[in-house]
Coordinates of C-alpha atoms in Angstrom, one line a residue:
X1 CA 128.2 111.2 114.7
X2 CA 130.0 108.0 115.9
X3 CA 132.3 108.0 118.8
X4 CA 134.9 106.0 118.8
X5 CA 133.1 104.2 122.2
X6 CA 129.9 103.3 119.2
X7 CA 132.2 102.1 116.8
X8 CA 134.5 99.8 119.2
X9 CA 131.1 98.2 120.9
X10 CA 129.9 97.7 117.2
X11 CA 133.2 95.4 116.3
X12 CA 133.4 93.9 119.4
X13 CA 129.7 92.5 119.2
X14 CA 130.2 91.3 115.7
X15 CA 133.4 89.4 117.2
X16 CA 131.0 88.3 119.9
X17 CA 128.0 87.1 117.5
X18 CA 131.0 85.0 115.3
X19 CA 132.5 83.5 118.9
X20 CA 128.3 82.4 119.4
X21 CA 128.6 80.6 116.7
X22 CA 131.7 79.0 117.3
X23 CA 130.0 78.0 121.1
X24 CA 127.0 76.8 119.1
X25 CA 128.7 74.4 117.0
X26 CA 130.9 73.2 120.4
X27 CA 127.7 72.5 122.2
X28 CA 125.9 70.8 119.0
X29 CA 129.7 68.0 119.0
X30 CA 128.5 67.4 122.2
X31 CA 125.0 67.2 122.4
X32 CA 123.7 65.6 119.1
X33 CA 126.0 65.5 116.3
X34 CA 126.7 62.4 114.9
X35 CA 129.9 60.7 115.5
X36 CA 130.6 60.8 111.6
X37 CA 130.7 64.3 111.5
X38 CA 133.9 65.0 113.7
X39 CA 136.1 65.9 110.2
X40 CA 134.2 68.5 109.0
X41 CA 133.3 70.1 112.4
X42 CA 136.9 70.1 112.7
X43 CA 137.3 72.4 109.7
X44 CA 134.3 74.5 111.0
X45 CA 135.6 75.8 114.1
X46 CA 139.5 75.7 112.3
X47 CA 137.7 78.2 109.8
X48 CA 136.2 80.3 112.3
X49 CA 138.1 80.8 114.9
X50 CA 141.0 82.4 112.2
X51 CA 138.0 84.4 111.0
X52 CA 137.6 85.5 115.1
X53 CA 140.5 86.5 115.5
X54 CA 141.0 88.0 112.7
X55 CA 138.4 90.6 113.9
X56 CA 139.6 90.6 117.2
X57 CA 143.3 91.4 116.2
X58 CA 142.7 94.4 113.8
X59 CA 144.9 97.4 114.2
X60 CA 141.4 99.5 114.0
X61 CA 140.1 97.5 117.3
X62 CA 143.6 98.9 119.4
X63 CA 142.9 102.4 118.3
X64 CA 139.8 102.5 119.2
X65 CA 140.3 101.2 122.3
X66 CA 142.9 103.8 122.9
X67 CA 140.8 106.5 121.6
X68 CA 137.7 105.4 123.6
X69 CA 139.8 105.2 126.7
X70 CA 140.8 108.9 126.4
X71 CA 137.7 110.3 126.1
X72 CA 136.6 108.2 129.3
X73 CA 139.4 109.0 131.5
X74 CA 138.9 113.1 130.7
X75 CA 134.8 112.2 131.6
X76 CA 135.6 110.3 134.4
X77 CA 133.2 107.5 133.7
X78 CA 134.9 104.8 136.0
X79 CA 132.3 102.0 134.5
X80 CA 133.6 102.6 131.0
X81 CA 137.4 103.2 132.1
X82 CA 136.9 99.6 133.8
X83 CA 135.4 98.0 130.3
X84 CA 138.2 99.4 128.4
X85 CA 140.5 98.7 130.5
X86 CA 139.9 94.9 130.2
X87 CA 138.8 95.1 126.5
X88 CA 142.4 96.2 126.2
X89 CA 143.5 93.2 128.1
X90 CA 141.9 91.2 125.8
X91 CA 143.5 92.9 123.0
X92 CA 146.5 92.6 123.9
X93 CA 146.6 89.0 124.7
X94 CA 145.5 87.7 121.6
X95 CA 147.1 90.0 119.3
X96 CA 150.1 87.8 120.8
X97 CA 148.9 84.7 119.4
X98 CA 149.7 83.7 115.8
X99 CA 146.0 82.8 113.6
X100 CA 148.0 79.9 112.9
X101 CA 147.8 78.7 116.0
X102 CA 144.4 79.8 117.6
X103 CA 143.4 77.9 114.5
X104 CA 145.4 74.4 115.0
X105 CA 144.0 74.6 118.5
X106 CA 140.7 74.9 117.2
X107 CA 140.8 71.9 115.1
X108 CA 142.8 69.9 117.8
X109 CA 140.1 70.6 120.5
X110 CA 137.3 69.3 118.2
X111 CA 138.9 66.3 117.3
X112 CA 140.3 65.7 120.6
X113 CA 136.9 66.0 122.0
X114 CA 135.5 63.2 119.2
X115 CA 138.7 61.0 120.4
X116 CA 138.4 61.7 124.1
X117 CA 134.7 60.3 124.0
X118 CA 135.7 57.2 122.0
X119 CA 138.5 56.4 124.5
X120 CA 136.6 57.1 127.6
X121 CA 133.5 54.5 126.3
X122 CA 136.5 52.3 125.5
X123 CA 138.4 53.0 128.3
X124 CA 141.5 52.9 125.8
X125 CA 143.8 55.8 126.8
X126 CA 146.4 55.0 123.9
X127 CA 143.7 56.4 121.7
X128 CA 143.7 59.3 123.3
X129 CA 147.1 59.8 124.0
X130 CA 148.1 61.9 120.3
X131 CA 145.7 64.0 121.1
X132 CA 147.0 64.6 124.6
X133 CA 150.5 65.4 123.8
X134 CA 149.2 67.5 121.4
X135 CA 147.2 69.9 123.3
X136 CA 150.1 69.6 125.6
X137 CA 152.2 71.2 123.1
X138 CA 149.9 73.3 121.8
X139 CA 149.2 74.8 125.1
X140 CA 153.0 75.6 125.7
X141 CA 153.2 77.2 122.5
X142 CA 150.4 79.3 124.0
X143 CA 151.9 79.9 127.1
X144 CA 155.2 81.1 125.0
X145 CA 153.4 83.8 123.1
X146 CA 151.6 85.1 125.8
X147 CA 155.2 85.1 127.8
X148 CA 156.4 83.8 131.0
X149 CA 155.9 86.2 133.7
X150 CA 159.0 87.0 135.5
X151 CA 159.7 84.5 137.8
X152 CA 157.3 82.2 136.7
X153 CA 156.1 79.3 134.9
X154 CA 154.5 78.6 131.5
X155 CA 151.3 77.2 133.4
X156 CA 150.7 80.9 134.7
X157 CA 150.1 82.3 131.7
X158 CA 147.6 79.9 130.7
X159 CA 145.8 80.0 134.1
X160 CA 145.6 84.0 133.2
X161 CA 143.1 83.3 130.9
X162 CA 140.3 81.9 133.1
X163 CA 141.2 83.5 136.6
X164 CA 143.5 86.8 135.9
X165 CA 146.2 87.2 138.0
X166 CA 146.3 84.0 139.3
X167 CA 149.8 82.3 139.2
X168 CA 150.7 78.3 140.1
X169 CA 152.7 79.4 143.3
X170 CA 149.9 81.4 144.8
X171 CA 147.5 78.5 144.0
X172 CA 150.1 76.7 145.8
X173 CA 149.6 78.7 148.9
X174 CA 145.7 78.4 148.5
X175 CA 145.5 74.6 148.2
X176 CA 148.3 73.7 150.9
X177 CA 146.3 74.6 154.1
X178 CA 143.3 73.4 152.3
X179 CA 144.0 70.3 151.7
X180 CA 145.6 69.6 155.3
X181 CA 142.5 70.4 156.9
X182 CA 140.8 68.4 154.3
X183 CA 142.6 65.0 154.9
X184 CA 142.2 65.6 158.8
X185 CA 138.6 66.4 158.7
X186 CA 138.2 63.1 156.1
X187 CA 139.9 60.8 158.7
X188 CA 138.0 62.0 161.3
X189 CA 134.8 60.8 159.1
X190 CA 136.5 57.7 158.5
X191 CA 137.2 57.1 161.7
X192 CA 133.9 58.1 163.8
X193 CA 132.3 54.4 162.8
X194 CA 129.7 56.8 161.4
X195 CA 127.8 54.9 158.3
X196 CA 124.6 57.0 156.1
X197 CA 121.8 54.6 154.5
X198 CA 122.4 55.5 150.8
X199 CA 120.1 53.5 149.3
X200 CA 117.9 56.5 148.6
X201 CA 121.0 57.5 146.9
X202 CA 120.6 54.8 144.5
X203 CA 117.2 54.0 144.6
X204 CA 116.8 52.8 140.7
X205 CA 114.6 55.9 138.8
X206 CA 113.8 56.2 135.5
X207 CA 115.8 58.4 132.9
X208 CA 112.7 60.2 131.8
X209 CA 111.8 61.1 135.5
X210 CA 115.3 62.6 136.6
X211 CA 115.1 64.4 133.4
X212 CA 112.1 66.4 134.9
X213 CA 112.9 66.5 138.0
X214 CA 116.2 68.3 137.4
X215 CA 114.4 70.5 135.0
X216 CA 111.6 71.6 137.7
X217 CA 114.5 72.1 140.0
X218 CA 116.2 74.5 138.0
X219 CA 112.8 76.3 137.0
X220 CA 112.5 76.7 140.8
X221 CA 115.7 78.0 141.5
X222 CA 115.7 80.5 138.5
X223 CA 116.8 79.3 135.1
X224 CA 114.9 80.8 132.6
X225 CA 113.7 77.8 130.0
X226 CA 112.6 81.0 127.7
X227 CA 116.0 81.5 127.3
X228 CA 117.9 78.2 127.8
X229 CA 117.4 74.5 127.6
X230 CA 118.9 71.6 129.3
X231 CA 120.2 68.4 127.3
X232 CA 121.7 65.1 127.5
X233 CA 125.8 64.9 127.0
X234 CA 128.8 62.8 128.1
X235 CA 129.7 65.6 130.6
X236 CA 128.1 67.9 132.1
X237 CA 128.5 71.7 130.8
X238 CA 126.7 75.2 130.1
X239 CA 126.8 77.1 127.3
X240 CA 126.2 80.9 127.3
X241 CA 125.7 82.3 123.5
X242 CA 124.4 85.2 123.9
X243 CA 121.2 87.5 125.1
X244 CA 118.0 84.9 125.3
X245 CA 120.2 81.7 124.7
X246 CA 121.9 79.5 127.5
X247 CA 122.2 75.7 127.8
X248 CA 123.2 73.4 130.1
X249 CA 123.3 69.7 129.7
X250 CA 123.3 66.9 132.5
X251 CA 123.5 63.1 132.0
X252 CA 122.1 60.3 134.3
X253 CA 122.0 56.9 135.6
X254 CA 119.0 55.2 136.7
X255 CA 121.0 54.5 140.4
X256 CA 122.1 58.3 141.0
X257 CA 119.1 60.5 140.6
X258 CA 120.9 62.9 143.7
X259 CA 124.0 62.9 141.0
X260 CA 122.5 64.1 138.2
X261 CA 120.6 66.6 140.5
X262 CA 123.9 67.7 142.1
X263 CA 125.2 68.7 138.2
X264 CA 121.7 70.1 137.1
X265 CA 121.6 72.3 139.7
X266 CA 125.9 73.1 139.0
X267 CA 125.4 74.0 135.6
X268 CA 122.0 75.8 136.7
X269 CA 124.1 77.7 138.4
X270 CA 126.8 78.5 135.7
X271 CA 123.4 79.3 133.6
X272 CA 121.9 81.6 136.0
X273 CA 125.1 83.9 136.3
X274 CA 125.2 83.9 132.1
X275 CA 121.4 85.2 132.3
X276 CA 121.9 87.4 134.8
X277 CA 124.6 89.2 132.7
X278 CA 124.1 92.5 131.0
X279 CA 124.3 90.9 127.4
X280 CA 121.8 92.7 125.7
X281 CA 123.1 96.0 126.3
X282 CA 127.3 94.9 126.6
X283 CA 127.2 91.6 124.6
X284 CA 130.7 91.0 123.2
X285 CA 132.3 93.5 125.8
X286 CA 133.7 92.9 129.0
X287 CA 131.1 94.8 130.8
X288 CA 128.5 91.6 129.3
X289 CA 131.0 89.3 130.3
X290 CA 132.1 86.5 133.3
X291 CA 135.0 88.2 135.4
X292 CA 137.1 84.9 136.1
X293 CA 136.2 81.1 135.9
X294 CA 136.4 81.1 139.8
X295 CA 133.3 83.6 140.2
X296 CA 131.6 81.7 137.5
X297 CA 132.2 78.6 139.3
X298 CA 131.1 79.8 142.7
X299 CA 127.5 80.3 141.1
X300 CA 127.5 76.7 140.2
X301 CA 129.0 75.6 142.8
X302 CA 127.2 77.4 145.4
X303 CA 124.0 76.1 143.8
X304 CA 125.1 72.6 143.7
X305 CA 126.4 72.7 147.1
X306 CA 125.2 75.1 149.7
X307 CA 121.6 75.2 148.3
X308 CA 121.1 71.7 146.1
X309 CA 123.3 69.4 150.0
X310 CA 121.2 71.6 152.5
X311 CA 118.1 70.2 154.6
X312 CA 116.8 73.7 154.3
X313 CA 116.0 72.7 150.4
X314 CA 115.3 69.2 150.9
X315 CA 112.1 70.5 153.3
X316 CA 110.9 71.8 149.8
X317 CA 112.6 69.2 147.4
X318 CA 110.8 66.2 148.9
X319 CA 107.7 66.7 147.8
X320 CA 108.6 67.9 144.3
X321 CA 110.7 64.2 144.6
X322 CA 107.8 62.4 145.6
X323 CA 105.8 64.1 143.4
X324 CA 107.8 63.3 140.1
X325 CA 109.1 60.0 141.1
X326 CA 106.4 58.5 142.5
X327 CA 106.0 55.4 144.8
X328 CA 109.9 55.1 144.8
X329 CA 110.4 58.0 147.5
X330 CA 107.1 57.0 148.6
X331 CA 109.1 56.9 152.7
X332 CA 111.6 59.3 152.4
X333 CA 112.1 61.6 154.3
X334 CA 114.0 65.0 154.2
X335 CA 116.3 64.0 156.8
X336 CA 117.0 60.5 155.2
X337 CA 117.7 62.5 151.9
X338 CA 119.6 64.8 153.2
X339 CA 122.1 62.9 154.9
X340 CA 121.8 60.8 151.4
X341 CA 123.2 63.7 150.0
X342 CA 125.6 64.2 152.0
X343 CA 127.7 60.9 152.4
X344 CA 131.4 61.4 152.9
X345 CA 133.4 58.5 150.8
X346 CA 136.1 59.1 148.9
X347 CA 135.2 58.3 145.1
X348 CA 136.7 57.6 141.7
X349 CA 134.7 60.1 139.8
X350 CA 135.1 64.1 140.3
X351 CA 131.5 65.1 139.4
X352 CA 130.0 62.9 141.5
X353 CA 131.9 62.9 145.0
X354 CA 130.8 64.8 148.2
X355 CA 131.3 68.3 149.3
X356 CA 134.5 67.6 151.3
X357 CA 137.0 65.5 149.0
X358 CA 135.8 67.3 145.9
X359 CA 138.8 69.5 146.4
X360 CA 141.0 66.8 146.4
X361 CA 140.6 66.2 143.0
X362 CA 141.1 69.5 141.9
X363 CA 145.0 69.5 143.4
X364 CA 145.2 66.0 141.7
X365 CA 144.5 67.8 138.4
X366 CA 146.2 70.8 139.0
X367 CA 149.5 69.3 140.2
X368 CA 149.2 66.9 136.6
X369 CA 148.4 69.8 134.2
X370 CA 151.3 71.6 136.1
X371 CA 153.8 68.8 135.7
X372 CA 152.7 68.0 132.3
X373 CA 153.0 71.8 130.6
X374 CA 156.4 71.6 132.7
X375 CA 157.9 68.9 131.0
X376 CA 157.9 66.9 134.1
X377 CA 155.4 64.6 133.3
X378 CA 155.4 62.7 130.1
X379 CA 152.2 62.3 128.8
X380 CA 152.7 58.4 128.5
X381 CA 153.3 58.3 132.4
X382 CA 149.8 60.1 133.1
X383 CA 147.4 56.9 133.9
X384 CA 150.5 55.2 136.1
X385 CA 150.8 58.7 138.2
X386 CA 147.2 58.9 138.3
X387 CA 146.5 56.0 139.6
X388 CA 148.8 56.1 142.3
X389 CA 147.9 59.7 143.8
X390 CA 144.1 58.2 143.5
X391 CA 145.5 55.3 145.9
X392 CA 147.7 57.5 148.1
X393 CA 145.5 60.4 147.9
X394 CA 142.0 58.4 147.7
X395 CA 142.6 54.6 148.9
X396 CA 141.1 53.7 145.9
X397 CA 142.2 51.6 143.2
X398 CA 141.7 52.5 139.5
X399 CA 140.8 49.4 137.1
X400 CA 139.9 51.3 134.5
X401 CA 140.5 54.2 132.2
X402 CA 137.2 56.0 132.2
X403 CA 137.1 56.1 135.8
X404 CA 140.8 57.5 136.3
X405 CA 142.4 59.7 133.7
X406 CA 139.5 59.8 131.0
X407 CA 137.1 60.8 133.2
X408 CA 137.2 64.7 132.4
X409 CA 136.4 66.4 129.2
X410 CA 138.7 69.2 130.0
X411 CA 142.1 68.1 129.0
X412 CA 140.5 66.9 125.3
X413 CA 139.6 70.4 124.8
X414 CA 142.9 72.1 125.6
X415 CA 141.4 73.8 128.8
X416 CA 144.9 73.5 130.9
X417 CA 144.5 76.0 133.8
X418 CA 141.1 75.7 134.0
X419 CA 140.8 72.8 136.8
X420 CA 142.0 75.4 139.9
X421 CA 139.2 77.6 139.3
X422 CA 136.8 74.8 140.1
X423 CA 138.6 74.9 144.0
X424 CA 138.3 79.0 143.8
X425 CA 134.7 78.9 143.0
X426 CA 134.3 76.5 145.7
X427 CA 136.1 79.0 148.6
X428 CA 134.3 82.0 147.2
X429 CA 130.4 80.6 147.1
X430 CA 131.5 79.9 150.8
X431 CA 132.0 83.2 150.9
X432 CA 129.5 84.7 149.2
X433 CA 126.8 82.5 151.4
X434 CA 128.4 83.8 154.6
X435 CA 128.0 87.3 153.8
X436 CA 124.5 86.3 151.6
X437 CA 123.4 84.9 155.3
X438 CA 124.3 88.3 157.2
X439 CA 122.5 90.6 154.5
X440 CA 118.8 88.8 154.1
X441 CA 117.0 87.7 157.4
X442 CA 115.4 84.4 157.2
X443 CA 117.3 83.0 154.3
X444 CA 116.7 79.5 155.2
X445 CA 113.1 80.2 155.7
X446 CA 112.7 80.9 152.1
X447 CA 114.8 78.4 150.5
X448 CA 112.1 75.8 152.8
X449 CA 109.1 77.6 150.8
X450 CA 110.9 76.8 147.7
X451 CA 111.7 80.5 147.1

């Protein structure tokens, strides 16, 4: 006989398998589809994501969860109280959103994404711009059906979605203290008259040999290539589908191989925590499923950071280095690369700048996103208010376009509230590596042996 437990992990893994195809044709835009097909992938994911949530709206899905959650609560099974607790979360969040609209957003995010790309290679933001105010709107619309929490803005209830709970003011709180101790510890850098030899940095290597470099790396650290690939894209993401099948994606220049390591081991990381969940057994439920964007992002960022910057790793990395790149690394050294690695310079580009004003970028987004789902900040205005946080907040100066406000994929694919959890993910894999450092002796002795 079925419980209602069987039947409600039965609909929500069809849901699931239909939102794996939705990822799949996401991930195929930005890997290899050509440019021409933009249109009809449009009325794709506009098609299916009505279907989605069609399924993931039906009366029969909140009964079950209800009935489900009685029958767990009299057995006392905390794990399953926990699961349907959040599956009922999920429930009721997007039973508040018309198909109408999960369905515009759809198409607006796939040919926002198509536009974003053109603009950034053109570094023409006017051609972006229609597609900017429109996930602008479309995103306060969302915000309005999932409602304001008391005392709140429209911006929290979008940031609910990828870090629960989490509200603008509190991330307020968070990022104040941060980034004062971030812009005294910078001008201490600036000031100590201490300069890094970067030309390993941008020692010119070829595609095809960064390519396997980054790919042994993340065989070393974990990914499973059984169950995942990497590939080429504009920017750098992962891709979870389901059991046996996650892909990350890098992209490189031939003068900065330690870039394009930095984001193959970041979205390693993202990939590592999607294999590591419990899919085949809770695929489609929240058991099988990422808690927040912030833990997510302290895999990757943990990786990328704490493992990927370290001198413990370059001890192994060098000769891997050597190995695949030949006579170009032929004198380097793991001190010289590690302190390649390393450099502290305030940059124009968020995926590519150092450990400590990586952060800074983040509150530059956030307080943007903010002011634009506020009202504050006309979408028009963005590039001139960019540009002058990146002086004040950078030094730098912004000539064009793709370097400043077209840089991110992000905002071309209606992910507002997403850019905070990049700084969370960054506090907690500091975390995590503390306590990671207390609980298994010799930790830096393995990560030398390439373990």
């Amino acid at each position: 006989m079925t419980t209602p437990v069987d039947e409600l992990a039965s609909a929500l893994r069809d849901a699931a398998v239909l939102k794996s195809v939705d990822a799949l044709l996401d991930w195929d835009q930005e890997t290899y589809m050509p440019t021409g097909g933009a249109e009809l992938r449009a009325e794709q994911l506009q098609l299916l994501s009505g279907i989605v949530h069609e399924r993931t709206t039906s009366p029969r899905i909140g009964e079950l969860i209800e009935e489900a959650s009685s029958s767990a609560q009299s057995a006392g099974d905390e794990r399953l109280i926990a699961d349907l607790r959040e599956a009922k979360r999920d429930y009721e969040k997007a039973t508040k959103l018309p198909k109408e609209l999960v369905e515009e957003m759809a198409r607006c995010r796939a040919l926002g994404m198509t536009a974003w790309r053109d603009a950034r290679k053109n570094d023409d933001f006017d051609a972006f711009l229609p597609w900017l105010e429109k996930t602008v709107e479309l995103n306060r619309k969302k915000a309005e059906c999932y409602g304001v929490p008391a005392g709140g803005e429209h911006y929290d209830a979008l940031m609910d979605d990828f870090e629960p709970g989490m509200t603008a003011a509190r991330t307020e709180e968070i990022f104040a203290p941060l980034r004062a101790f971030t812009v005294e510890l910078l001008a201490k850098v600036q000031d100590s008259g201490v300069t890094v030899d970067r030309s390993i940095a941008t020692a010119p290597m070829a595609i095809e040999k960064q390519r396997e470099f980054s790919k042994r790396v993340c065989e070393a650290i974990g990914f499973d290539f059984d169950a995942g690939r990497m590939d080429d894209t504009s920017h750098p993401f992962c891709s979870g589908f389901g059991p046996g099948d996650t892909r990350i994606t890098n992209r490189y220049r031939e003068d900065a191989w330690l870039d394009a390591l930095s984001s193959a081991t970041h979205e390693a990381g993202h990939g590592l925590y999607e294999q590591g969940l419990p899919k085949g057994e809770f695929f489609g439920r929240p058991l099988g499923e990422a808690t927040s964007l912030g833990i997510h992002e302290s895999q990757s960022r943990m990786w990328e950071n704490q493992v990927g910057r370290s001198r413990d790793f370059w001890e192994w990395g060098i000769g891997l280095a050597r190995e695949v790149f030949g006579d170009a690394l032929a004198g380097a050294t793991p001190d010289a690369v590690h302190k390649a690695a390393n450099i502290i310079e305030p940059s124009y580009i968020r995926v590519e700048s150092d450990e400590l004003t990586y952060n800074l970028h983040i509150m530059l987004r956030f307080d943007l996103e903010r002011a634009m789902i506020r009202g504050d900040l006309a979408c028009t205005d963005l590039p001139g208010v960019w540009n002058e946080r990146m002086k004040s907040d950078f030094g730098l100066t912004v000539e064009r376009a793709s370097q400043g406000c077209l840089q991110d994929i992000h905002w071309s694919m209606g992910a507002m509230g997403y850019f905070p959890t990049y700084t969370f993910g960054t506090l907690y894999s500091a975390q995590l590596w503390e306590a990671m450092g207390a609980a298994i002796p010799g930790r830096a002795d393995q990560v030398r042996a390439g373990d």
